[in-house]
């Protein structure tokens, strides 16, 4: 159930924090152009969306691209972090 999942995530988070890691949060949406051609055949598994202005967006496929953006935006060169978040992949392309 959800309470078991939360307890497990809390234990994992506490363990990371005891070793000096910090949690980071990243956006769920990415510009589709940022993700295009990054995942090869798996690109077919990305959820495409359009915002109100017609710009093509995608739900994050994994946590790699959002983490890279976080590092660049915050000029981070060294970090001990953990990141527990949902990712979104299509079941069938």
Short mmCIF file of C-alpha atoms in Angstrom, two decimals:
data_model
loop_
_atom_site.label_atom_id
_atom_site.label_comp_id
_atom_site.label_asym_id
_atom_site.label_seq_id
_atom_site.Cartn_x
_atom_site.Cartn_y
_atom_site.Cartn_z
CA UNK A 1 0.00 0.00 0.00
CA UNK A 2 0.93 3.65 -0.11
CA UNK A 3 1.94 3.75 3.55
CA UNK A 4 4.47 0.93 3.06
CA UNK A 5 5.90 2.74 0.01
CA UNK A 6 6.20 5.97 2.00
CA UNK A 7 7.89 4.23 4.94
CA UNK A 8 10.41 2.56 2.61
CA UNK A 9 11.15 5.86 0.83
CA UNK A 10 11.52 7.59 4.21
CA UNK A 11 14.04 4.95 5.35
CA UNK A 12 15.99 5.27 2.08
CA UNK A 13 15.98 9.08 2.31
CA UNK A 14 17.14 9.01 5.93
CA UNK A 15 20.01 6.67 5.03
CA UNK A 16 21.17 8.94 2.19
CA UNK A 17 20.93 12.00 4.45
CA UNK A 18 22.94 10.28 7.20
CA UNK A 19 25.74 10.02 4.62
CA UNK A 20 25.55 13.71 3.68
CA UNK A 21 23.30 13.51 0.60
CA UNK A 22 20.71 16.15 -0.20
CA UNK A 23 17.43 15.64 -2.00
CA UNK A 24 16.77 17.57 -5.20
CA UNK A 25 13.54 18.23 -7.08
CA UNK A 26 13.34 18.63 -10.84
CA UNK A 27 10.50 19.45 -13.24
CA UNK A 28 8.22 16.70 -14.54
CA UNK A 29 8.08 18.34 -18.00
CA UNK A 30 10.91 18.83 -20.48
CA UNK A 31 10.92 20.48 -23.88
CA UNK A 32 10.45 17.67 -26.37
CA UNK A 33 13.41 18.96 -28.39
CA UNK A 34 15.64 18.41 -25.34
CA UNK A 35 14.73 14.71 -25.22
CA UNK A 36 14.59 14.03 -28.96
CA UNK A 37 17.29 11.59 -30.13
CA UNK A 38 18.63 11.07 -26.59
CA UNK A 39 17.17 7.60 -26.06
CA UNK A 40 17.41 5.86 -29.45
CA UNK A 41 14.59 3.36 -29.95
CA UNK A 42 13.27 4.19 -26.49
CA UNK A 43 12.31 7.67 -27.76
CA UNK A 44 9.07 6.03 -28.90
CA UNK A 45 8.22 5.50 -25.23
CA UNK A 46 8.20 9.22 -24.36
CA UNK A 47 4.85 10.87 -23.67
CA UNK A 48 4.40 13.94 -25.91
CA UNK A 49 2.25 16.88 -24.84
CA UNK A 50 1.57 20.40 -26.08
CA UNK A 51 1.23 23.41 -23.78
CA UNK A 52 -1.35 26.16 -24.27
CA UNK A 53 0.98 28.02 -26.65
CA UNK A 54 1.50 24.92 -28.79
CA UNK A 55 5.07 24.26 -27.63
CA UNK A 56 5.85 20.53 -27.61
CA UNK A 57 6.65 19.13 -24.20
CA UNK A 58 7.36 15.65 -22.88
CA UNK A 59 7.02 14.00 -19.49
CA UNK A 60 10.40 13.07 -18.05
CA UNK A 61 11.51 9.65 -19.24
CA UNK A 62 14.19 9.21 -16.61
CA UNK A 63 16.03 11.43 -14.12
CA UNK A 64 19.24 11.95 -16.12
CA UNK A 65 18.29 14.97 -18.24
CA UNK A 66 16.58 16.83 -15.36
CA UNK A 67 19.64 16.20 -13.17
CA UNK A 68 22.01 17.51 -15.86
CA UNK A 69 19.86 20.65 -16.17
CA UNK A 70 19.91 21.06 -12.36
CA UNK A 71 23.72 20.85 -12.30
CA UNK A 72 24.07 23.40 -15.10
CA UNK A 73 21.48 25.82 -13.70
CA UNK A 74 23.00 25.79 -10.22
CA UNK A 75 26.65 25.63 -11.41
CA UNK A 76 27.18 22.52 -9.31
CA UNK A 77 30.47 20.69 -9.79
CA UNK A 78 30.29 18.38 -6.78
CA UNK A 79 27.17 17.08 -5.06
CA UNK A 80 26.15 14.15 -2.95
CA UNK A 81 22.50 13.79 -3.80
CA UNK A 82 19.58 11.45 -4.09
CA UNK A 83 16.50 11.83 -6.22
CA UNK A 84 13.34 9.80 -5.76
CA UNK A 85 10.73 10.74 -8.32
CA UNK A 86 8.26 9.34 -10.82
CA UNK A 87 9.20 8.88 -14.45
CA UNK A 88 6.81 8.31 -17.31
CA UNK A 89 7.16 5.77 -20.13
CA UNK A 90 4.63 4.43 -22.57
CA UNK A 91 3.89 0.73 -22.31
CA UNK A 92 3.56 0.40 -26.08
CA UNK A 93 5.16 2.73 -28.64
#
